[in-house]
Backbone as a printed PyTorch tensor [residue, N CA C, xyz], in Angstrom:
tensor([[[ 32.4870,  -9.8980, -23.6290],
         [ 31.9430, -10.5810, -24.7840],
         [ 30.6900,  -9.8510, -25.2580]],

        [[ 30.2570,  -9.6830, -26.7580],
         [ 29.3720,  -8.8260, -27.3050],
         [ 28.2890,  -9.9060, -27.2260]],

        [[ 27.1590,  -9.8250, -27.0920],
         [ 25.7990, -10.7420, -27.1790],
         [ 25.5330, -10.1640, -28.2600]],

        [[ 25.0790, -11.3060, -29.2740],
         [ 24.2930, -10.6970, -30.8530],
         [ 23.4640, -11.3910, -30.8950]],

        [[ 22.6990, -11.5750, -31.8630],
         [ 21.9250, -12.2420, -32.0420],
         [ 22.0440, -14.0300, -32.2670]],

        [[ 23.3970, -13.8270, -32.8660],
         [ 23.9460, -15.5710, -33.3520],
         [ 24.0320, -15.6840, -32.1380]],

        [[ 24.5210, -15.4030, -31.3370],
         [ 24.6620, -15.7240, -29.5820],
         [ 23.6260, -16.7440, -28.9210]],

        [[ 22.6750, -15.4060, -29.0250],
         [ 21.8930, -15.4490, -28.8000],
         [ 20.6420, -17.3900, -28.9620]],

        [[ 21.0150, -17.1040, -30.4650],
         [ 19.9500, -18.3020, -31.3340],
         [ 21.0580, -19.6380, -30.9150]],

        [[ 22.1270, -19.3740, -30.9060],
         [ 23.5070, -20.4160, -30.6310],
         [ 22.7690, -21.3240, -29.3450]],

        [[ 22.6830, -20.0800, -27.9480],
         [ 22.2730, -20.5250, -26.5850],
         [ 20.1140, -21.1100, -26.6490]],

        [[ 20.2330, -20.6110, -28.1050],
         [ 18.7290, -20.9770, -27.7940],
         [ 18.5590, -22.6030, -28.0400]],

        [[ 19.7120, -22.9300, -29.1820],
         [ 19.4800, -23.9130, -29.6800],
         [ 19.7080, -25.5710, -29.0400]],

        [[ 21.1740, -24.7730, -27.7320],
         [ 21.6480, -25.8040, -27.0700],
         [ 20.4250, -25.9130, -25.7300]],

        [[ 19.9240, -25.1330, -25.0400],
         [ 18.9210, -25.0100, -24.0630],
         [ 17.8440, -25.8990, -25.1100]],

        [[ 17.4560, -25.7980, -26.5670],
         [ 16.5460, -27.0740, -27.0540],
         [ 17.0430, -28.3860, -26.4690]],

        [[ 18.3760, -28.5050, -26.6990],
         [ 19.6020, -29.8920, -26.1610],
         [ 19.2510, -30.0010, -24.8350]],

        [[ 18.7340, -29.3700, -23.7970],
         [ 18.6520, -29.7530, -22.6250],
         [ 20.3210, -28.6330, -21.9090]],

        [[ 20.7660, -28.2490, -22.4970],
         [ 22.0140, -27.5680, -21.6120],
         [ 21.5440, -26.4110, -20.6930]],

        [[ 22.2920, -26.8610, -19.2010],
         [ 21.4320, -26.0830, -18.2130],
         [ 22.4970, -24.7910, -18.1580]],

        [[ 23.7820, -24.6180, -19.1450],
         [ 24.2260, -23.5420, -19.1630],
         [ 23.5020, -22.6710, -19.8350]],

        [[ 22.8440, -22.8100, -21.1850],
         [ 22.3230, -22.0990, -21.9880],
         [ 21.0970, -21.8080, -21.2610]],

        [[ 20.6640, -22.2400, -20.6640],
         [ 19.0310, -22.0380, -20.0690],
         [ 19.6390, -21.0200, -19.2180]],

        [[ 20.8550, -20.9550, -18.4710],
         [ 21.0540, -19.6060, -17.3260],
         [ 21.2740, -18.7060, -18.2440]],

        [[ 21.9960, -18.9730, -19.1770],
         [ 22.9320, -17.5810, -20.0840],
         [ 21.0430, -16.8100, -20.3620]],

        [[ 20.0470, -17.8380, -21.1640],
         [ 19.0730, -16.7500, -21.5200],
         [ 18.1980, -16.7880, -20.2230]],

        [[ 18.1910, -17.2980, -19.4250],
         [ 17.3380, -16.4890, -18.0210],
         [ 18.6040, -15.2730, -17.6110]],

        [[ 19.4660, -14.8040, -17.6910],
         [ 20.0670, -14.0810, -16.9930],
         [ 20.0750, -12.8430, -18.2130]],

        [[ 19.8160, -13.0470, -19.6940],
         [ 19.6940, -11.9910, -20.5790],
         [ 18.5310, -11.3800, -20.5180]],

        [[ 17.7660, -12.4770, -20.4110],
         [ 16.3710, -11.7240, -21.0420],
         [ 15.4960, -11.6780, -19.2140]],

        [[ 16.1740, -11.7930, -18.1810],
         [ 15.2300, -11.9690, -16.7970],
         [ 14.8540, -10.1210, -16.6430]],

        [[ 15.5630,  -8.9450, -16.9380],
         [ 15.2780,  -7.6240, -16.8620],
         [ 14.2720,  -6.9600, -17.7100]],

        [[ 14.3960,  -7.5020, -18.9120],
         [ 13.5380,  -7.1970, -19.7180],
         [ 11.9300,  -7.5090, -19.3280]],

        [[ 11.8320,  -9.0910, -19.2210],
         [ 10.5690,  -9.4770, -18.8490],
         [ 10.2150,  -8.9200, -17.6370]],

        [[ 10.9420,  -8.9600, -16.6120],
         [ 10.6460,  -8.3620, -15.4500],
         [ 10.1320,  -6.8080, -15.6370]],

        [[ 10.9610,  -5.8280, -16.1410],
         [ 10.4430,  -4.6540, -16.3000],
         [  9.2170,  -4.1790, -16.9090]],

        [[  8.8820,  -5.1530, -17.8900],
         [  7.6480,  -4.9960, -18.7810],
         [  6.4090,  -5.5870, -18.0480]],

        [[  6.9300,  -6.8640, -17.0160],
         [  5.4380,  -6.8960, -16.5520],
         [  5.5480,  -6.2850, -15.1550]],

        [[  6.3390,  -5.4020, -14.3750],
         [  5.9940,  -4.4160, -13.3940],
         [  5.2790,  -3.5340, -13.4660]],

        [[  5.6300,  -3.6220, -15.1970],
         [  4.7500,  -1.9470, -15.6900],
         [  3.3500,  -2.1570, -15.6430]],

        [[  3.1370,  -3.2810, -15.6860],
         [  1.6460,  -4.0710, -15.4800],
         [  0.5190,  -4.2330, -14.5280]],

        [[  1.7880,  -4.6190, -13.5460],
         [  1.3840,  -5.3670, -12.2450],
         [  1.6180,  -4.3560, -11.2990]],

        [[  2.3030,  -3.2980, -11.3320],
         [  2.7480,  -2.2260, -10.4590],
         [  3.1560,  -3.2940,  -8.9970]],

        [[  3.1280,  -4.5130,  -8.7080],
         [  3.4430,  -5.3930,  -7.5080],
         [  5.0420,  -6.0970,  -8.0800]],

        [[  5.7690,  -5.9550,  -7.2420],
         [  7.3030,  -6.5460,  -7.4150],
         [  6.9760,  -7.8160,  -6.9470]],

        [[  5.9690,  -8.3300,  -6.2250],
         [  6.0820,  -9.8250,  -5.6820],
         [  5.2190, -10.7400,  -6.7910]],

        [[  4.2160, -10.3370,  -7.1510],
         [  3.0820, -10.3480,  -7.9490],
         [  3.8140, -10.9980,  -9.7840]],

        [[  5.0660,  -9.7090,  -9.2670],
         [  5.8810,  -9.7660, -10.8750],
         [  6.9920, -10.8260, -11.0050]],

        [[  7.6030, -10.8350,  -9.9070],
         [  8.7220, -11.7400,  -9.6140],
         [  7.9540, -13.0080,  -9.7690]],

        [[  6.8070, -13.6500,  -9.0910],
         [  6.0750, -15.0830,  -9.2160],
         [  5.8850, -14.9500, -10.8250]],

        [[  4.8090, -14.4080, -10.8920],
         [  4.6830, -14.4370, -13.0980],
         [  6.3290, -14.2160, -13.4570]],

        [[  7.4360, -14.0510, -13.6330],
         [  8.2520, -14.1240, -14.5110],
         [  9.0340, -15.2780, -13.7250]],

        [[  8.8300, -15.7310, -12.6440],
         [  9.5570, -17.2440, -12.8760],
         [  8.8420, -18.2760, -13.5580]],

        [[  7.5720, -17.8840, -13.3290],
         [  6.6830, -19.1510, -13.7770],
         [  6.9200, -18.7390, -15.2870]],

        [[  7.0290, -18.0180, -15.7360],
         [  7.6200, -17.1160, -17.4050],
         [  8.6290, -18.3130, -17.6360]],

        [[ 10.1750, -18.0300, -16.6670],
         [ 10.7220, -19.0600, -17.6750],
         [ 10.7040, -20.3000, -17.2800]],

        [[ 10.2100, -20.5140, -16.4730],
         [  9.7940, -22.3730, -16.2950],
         [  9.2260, -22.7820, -17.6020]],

        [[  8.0710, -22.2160, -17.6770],
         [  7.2600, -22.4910, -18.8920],
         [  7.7900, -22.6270, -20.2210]],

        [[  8.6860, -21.6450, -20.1590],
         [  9.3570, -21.3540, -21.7650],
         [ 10.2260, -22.4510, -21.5860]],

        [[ 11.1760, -22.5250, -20.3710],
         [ 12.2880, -23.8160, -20.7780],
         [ 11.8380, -25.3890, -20.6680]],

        [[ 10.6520, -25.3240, -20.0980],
         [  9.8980, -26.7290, -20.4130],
         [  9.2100, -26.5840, -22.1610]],

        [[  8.6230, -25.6560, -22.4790],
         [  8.0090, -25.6790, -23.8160],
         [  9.4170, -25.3040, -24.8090]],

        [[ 10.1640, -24.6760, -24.7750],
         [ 11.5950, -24.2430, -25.4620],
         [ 11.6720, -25.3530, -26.4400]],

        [[ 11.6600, -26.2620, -26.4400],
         [ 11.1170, -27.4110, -28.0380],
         [ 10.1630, -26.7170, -29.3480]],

        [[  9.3750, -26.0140, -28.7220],
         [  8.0840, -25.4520, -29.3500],
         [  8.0760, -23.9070, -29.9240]],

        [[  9.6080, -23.6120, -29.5600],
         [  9.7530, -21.9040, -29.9550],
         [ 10.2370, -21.6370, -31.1360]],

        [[  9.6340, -20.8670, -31.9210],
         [  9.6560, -20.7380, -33.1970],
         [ 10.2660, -19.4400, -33.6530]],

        [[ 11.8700, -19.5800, -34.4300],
         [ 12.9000, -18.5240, -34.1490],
         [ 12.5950, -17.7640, -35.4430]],

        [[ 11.3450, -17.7780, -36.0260],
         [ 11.1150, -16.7530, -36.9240],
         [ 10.4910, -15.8510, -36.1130]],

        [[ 10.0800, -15.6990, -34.7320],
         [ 10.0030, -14.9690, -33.8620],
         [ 11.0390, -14.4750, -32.5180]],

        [[ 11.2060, -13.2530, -32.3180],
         [ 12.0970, -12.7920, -31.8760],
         [ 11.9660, -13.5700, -30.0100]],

        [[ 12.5670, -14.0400, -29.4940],
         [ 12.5200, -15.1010, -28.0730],
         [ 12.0680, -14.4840, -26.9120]],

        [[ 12.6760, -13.0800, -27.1270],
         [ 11.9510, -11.7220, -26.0510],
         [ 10.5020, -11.8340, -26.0750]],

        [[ 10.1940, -11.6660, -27.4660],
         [  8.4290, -11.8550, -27.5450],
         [  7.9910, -12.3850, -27.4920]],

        [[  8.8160, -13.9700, -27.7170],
         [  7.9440, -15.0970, -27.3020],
         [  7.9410, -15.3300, -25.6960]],

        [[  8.9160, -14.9700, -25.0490],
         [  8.8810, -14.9380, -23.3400],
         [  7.5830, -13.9550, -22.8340]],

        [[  7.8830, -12.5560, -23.6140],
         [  6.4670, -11.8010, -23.0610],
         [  5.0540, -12.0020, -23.3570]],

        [[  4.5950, -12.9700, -24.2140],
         [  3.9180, -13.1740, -24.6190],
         [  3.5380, -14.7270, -23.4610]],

        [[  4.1100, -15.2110, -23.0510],
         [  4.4600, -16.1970, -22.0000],
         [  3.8570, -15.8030, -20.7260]],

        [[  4.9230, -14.3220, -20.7560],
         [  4.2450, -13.5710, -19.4260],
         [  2.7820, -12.9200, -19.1680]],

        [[  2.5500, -12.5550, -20.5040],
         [  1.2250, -12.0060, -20.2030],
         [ -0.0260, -13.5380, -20.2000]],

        [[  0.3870, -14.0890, -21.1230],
         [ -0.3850, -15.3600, -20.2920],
         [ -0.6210, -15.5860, -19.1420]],

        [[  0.5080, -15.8990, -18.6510],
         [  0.8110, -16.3780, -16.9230],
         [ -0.2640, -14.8130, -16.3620]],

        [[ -0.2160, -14.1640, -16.5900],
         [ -0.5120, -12.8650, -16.3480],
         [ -1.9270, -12.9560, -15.9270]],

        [[ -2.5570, -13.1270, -17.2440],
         [ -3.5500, -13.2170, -17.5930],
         [ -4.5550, -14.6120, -17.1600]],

        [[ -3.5610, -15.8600, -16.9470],
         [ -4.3030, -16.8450, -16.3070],
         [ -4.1190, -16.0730, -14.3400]],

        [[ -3.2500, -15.4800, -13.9420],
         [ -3.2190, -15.1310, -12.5190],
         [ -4.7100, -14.5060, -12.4150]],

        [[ -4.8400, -13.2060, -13.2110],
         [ -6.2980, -12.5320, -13.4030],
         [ -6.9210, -13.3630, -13.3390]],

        [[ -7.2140, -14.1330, -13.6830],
         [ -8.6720, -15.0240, -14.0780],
         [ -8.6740, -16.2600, -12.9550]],

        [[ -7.5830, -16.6100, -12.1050],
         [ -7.9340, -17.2310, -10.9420],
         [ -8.4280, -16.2580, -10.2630]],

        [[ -7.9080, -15.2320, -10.1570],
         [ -8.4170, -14.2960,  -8.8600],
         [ -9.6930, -14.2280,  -9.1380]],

        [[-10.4120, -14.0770, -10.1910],
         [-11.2670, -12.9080, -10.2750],
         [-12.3830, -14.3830, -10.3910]],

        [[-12.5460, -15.3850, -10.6160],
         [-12.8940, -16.6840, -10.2060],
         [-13.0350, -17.1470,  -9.1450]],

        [[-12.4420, -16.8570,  -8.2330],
         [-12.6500, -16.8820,  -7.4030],
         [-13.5610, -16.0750,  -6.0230]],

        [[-13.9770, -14.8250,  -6.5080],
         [-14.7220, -14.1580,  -6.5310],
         [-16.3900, -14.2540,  -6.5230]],

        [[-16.9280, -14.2860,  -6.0090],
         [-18.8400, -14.8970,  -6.0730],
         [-19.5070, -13.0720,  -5.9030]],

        [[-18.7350, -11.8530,  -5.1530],
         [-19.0380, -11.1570,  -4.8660],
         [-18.4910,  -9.8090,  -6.1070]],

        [[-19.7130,  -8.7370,  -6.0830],
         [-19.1830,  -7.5910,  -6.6980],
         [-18.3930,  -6.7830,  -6.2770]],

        [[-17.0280,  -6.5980,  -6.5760],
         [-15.9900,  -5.4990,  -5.9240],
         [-15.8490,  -4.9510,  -6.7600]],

        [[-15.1070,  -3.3190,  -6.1970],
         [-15.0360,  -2.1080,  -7.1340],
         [-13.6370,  -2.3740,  -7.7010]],

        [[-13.0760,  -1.2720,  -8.4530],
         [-11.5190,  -1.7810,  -8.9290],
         [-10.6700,  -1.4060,  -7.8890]],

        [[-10.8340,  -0.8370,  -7.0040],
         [-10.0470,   0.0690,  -6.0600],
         [ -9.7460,  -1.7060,  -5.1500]],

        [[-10.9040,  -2.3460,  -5.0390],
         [-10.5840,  -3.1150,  -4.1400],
         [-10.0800,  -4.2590,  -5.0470]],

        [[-10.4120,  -4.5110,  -5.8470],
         [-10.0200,  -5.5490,  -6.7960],
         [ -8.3290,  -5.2490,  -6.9390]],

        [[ -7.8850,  -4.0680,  -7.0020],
         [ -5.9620,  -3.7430,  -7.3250],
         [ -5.8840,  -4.0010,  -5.6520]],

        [[ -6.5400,  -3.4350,  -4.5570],
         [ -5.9220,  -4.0370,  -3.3660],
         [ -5.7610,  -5.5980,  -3.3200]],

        [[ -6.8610,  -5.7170,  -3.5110],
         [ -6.9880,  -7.6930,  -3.4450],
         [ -5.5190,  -8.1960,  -4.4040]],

        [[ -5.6970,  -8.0000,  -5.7880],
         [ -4.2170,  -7.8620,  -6.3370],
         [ -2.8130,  -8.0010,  -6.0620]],

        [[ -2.9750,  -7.1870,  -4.8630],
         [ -1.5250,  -6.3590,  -4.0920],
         [ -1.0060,  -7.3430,  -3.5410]],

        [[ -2.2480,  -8.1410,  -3.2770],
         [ -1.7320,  -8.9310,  -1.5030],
         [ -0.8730, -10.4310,  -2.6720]],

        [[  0.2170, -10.9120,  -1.7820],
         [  0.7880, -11.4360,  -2.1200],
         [  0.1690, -12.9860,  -1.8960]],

        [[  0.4450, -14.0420,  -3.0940],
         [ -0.1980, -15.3340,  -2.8880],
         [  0.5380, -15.6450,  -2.0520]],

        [[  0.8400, -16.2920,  -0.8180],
         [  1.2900, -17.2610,  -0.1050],
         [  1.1070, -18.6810,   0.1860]],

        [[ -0.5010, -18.8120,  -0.6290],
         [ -0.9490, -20.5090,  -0.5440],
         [  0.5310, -21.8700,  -1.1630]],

        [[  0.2560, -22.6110,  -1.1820],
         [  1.3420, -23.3540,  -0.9270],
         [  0.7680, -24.0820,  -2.7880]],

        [[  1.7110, -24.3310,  -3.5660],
         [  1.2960, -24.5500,  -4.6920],
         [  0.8670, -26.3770,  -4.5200]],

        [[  0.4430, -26.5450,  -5.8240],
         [  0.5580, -27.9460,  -5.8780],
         [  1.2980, -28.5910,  -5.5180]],

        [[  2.7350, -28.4460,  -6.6280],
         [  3.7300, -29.4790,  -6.0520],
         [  4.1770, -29.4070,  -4.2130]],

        [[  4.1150, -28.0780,  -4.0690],
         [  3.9440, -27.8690,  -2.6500],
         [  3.7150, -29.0970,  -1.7920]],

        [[  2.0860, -28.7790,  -2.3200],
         [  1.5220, -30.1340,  -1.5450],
         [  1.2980, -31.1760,  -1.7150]],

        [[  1.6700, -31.3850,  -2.6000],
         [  2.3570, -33.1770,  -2.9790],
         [  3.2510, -33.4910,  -2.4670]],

        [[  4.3620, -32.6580,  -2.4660],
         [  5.6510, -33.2880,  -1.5620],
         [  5.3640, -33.3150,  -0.1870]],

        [[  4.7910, -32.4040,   0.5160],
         [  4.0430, -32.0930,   1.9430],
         [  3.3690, -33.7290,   2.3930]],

        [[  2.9470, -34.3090,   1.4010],
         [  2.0260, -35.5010,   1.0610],
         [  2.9860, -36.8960,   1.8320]],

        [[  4.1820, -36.8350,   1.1040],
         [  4.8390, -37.6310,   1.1290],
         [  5.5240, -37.7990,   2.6940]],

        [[  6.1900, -39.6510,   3.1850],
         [  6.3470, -39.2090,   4.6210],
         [  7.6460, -39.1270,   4.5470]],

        [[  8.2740, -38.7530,   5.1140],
         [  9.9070, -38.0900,   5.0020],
         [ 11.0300, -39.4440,   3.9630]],

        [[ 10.7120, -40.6470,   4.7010],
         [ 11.5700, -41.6320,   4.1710],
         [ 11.1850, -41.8250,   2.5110]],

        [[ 10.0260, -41.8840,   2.2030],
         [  9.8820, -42.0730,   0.5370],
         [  9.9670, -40.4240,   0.4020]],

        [[ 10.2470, -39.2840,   0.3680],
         [ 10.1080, -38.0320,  -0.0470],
         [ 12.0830, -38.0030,  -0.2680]],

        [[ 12.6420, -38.4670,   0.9650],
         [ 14.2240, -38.8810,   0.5840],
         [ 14.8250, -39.4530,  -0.4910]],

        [[ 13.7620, -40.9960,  -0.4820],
         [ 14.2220, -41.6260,  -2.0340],
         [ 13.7770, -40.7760,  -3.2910]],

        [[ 12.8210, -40.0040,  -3.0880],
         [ 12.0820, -39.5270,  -4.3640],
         [ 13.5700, -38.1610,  -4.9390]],

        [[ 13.5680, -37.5740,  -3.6740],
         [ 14.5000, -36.3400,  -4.0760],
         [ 16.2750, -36.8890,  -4.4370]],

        [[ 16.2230, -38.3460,  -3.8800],
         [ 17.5320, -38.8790,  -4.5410],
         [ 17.9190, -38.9290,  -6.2070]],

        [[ 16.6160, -39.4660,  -6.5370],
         [ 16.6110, -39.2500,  -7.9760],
         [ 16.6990, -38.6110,  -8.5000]],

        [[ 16.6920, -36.9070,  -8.0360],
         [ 16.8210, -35.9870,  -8.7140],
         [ 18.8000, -35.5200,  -8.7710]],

        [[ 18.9160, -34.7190, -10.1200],
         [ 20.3320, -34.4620, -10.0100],
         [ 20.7080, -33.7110,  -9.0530]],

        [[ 22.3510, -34.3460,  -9.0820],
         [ 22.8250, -33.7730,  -7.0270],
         [ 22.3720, -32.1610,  -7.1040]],

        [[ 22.9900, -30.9180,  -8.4440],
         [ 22.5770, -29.6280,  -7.7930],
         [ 20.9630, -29.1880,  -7.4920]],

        [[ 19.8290, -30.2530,  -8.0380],
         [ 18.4490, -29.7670,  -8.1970],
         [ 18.3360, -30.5350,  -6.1690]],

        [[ 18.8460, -31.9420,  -5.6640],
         [ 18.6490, -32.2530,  -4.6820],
         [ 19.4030, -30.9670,  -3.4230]],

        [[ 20.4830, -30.4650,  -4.1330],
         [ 21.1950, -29.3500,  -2.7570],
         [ 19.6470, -28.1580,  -2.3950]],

        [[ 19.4860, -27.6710,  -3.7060],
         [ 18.3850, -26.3760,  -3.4000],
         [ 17.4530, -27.4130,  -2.6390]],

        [[ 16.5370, -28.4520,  -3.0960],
         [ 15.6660, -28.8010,  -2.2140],
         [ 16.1420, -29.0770,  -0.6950]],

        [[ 17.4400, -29.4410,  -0.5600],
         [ 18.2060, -29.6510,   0.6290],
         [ 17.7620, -28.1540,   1.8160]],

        [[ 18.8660, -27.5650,   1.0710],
         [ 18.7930, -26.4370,   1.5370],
         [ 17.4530, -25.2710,   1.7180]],

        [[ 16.5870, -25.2930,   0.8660],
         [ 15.1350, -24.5080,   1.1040],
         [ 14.2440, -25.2380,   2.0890]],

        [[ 14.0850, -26.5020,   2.1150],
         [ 13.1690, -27.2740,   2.8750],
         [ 13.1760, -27.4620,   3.8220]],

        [[ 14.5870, -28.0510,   4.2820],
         [ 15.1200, -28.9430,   5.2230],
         [ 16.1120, -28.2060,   5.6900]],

        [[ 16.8740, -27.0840,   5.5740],
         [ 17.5860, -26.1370,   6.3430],
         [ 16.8050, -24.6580,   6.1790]],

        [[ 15.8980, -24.3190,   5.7200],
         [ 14.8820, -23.2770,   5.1960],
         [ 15.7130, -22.3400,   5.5330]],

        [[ 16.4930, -22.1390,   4.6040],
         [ 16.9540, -21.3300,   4.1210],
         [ 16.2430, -20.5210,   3.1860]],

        [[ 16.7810, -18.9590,   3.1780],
         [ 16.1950, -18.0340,   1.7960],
         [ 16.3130, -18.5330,   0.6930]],

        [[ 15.5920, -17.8810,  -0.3090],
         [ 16.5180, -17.7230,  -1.7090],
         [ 17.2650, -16.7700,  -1.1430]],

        [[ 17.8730, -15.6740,  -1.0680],
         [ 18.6430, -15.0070,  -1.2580],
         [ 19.6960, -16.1730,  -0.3440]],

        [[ 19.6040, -16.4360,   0.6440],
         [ 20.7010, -17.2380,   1.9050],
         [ 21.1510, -18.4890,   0.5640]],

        [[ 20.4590, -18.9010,   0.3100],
         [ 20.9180, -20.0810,  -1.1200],
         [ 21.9540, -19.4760,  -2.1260]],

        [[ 20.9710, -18.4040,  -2.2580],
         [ 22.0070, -17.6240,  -3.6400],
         [ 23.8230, -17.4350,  -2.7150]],

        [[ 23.6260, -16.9650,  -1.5560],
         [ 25.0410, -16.6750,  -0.9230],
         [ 26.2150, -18.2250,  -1.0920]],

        [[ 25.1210, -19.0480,  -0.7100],
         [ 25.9590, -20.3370,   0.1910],
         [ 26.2140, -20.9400,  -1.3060]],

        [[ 25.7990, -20.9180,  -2.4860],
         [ 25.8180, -21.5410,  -3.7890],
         [ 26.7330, -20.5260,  -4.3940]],

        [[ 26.8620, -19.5170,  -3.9710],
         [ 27.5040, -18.2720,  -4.9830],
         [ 26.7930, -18.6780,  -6.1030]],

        [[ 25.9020, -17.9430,  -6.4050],
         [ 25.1120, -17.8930,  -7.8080],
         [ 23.9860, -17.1810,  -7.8710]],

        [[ 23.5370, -16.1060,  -8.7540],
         [ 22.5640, -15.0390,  -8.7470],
         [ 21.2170, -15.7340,  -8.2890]],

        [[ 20.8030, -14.8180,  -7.6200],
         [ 19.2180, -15.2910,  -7.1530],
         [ 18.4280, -15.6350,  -8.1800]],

        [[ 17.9600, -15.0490,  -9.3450],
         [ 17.8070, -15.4840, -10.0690],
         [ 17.8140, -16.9370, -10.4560]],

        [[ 18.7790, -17.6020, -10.7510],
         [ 19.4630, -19.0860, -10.8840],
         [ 18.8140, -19.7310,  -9.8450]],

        [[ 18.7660, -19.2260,  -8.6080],
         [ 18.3950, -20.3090,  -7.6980],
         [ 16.9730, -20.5880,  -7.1320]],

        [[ 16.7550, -18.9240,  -8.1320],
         [ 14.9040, -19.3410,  -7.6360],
         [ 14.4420, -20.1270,  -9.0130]],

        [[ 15.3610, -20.3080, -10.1890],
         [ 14.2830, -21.1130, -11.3310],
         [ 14.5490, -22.4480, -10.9550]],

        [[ 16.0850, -22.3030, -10.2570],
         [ 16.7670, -24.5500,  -9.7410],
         [ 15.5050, -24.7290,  -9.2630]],

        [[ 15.2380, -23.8960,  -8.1820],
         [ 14.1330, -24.5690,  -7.1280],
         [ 13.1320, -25.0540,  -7.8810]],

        [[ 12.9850, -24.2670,  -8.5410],
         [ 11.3380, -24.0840,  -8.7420],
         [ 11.3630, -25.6360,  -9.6490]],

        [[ 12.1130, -25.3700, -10.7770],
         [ 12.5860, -26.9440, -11.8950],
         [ 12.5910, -28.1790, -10.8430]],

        [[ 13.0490, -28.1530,  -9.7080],
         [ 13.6280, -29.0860,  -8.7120],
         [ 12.2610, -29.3770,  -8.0410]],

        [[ 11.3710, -28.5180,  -7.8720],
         [ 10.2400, -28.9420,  -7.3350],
         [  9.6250, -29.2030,  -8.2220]],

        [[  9.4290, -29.1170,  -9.8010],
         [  8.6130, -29.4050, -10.1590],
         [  9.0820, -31.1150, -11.1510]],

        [[ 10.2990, -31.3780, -10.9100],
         [ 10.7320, -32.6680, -11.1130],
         [ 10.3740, -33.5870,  -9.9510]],

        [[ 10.3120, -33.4450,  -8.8180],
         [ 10.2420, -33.8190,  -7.5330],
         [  8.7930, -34.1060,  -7.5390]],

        [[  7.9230, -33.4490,  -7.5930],
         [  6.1920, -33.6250,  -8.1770],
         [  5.9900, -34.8000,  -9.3610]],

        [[  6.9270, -34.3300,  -9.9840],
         [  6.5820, -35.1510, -11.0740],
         [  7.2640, -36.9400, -10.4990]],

        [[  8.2180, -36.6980, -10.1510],
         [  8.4210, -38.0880,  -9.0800],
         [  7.4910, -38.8870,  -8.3490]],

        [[  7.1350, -38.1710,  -7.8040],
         [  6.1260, -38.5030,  -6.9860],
         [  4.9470, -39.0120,  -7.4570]],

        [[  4.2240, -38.0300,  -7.7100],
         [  3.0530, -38.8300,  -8.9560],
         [  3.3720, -39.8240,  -9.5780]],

        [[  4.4310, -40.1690, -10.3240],
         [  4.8400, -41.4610, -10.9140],
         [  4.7390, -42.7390, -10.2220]],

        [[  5.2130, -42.5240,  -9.0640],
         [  5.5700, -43.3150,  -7.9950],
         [  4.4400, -43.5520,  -7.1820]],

        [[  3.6810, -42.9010,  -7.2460],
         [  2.3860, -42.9800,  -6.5200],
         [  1.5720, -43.9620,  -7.8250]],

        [[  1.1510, -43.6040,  -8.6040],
         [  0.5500, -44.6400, -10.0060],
         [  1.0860, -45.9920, -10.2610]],

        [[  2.2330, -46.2090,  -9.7780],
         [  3.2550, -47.4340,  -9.9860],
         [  2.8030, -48.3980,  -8.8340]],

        [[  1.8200, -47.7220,  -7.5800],
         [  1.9250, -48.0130,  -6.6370],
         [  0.1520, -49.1680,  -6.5960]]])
């Protein structure tokens, strides 16, 4: 099948609809592009891979707000260098001390491992209400949390056991945790 542009605006329009096919079709078109452009950046593959998921989280939560007199590539990279650009500015905030650039691109290098918010919100929760909370979520967003958390499994080991590009299963997660957060908090205010 040829991808054109009507394709293209077709899958943009149903991903407005909420369709979680159209949201893979353009994470799986446009995931090389963004990726390549901000490696060229970041010279870090781990560094790049975190900014371009958080890339299309962002875009398919804001994707209401995209304006197709602009081309969607540019509005994603323009996404990315944000994300980019807010990563810079935690780091460098964090900072009280003068470092040179040599150490500032090492500091860079090193990969975040801290545990995000929603992280630790769900961490928060005690297993029996963290069960009901992830019930609510739809059955394929509850399997990835199944499977990453509670059988800790890879992404890549997910991508195998799901048959479905890594890709796909690192944005489920990520959507899945960040519905799961958003559960929670609700449920916590109600409380």
């Amino acid at each position: 099948m040829e991808i054109n542009s009507q394709l293209i605006q077709s899958n943009i329009e149903k991903a407005k609809k909420g369709d979680q096919v159209a949201f893979t079709f353009l994470l799986d078109f446009f995931w090389n592009e963004v990726y390549g452009f901000m490696l060229k950046r970041t010279q870090n593959e781990t560094d790049t891979e975190d900014i371009v998921i958080e890339t299309f989280a962002k875009a398919f939560d804001r994707i209401a707000t995209y304006n197709p007199e602009y081309a969607f590539n540019t509005w994603l990279i323009a996404i990315a260098k944000n994300v980019h650009i807010d990563i810079l500015r935690k780091k460098k905030s964090s900072l009280f001390i003068e470092i040179t650039d040599e150490e500032d691109q090492q500091a860079y290098n090193i990969a975040d491992s801290s545990p995000t918010a929603e992280d630790e919100l769900i961490k928060e929760q005690n297993l029996s209400s963290l069960l009901e909370c992830i019930k609510q979520l739809k059955s394929h967003y509850q399997e990835v949390i199944q499977l990453r958390y509670f059988q800790e499994l890879s992404y890549q080991e997910i991508a195998e056991q799901l048959n479905e590009p890594l890709n796909n299963v690192k944005i489920k997660l990520l959507r899945a945790k960040k519905l799961l957060a958003d559960i929670i908090r609700n449920g916590k205010k109600k409380k």
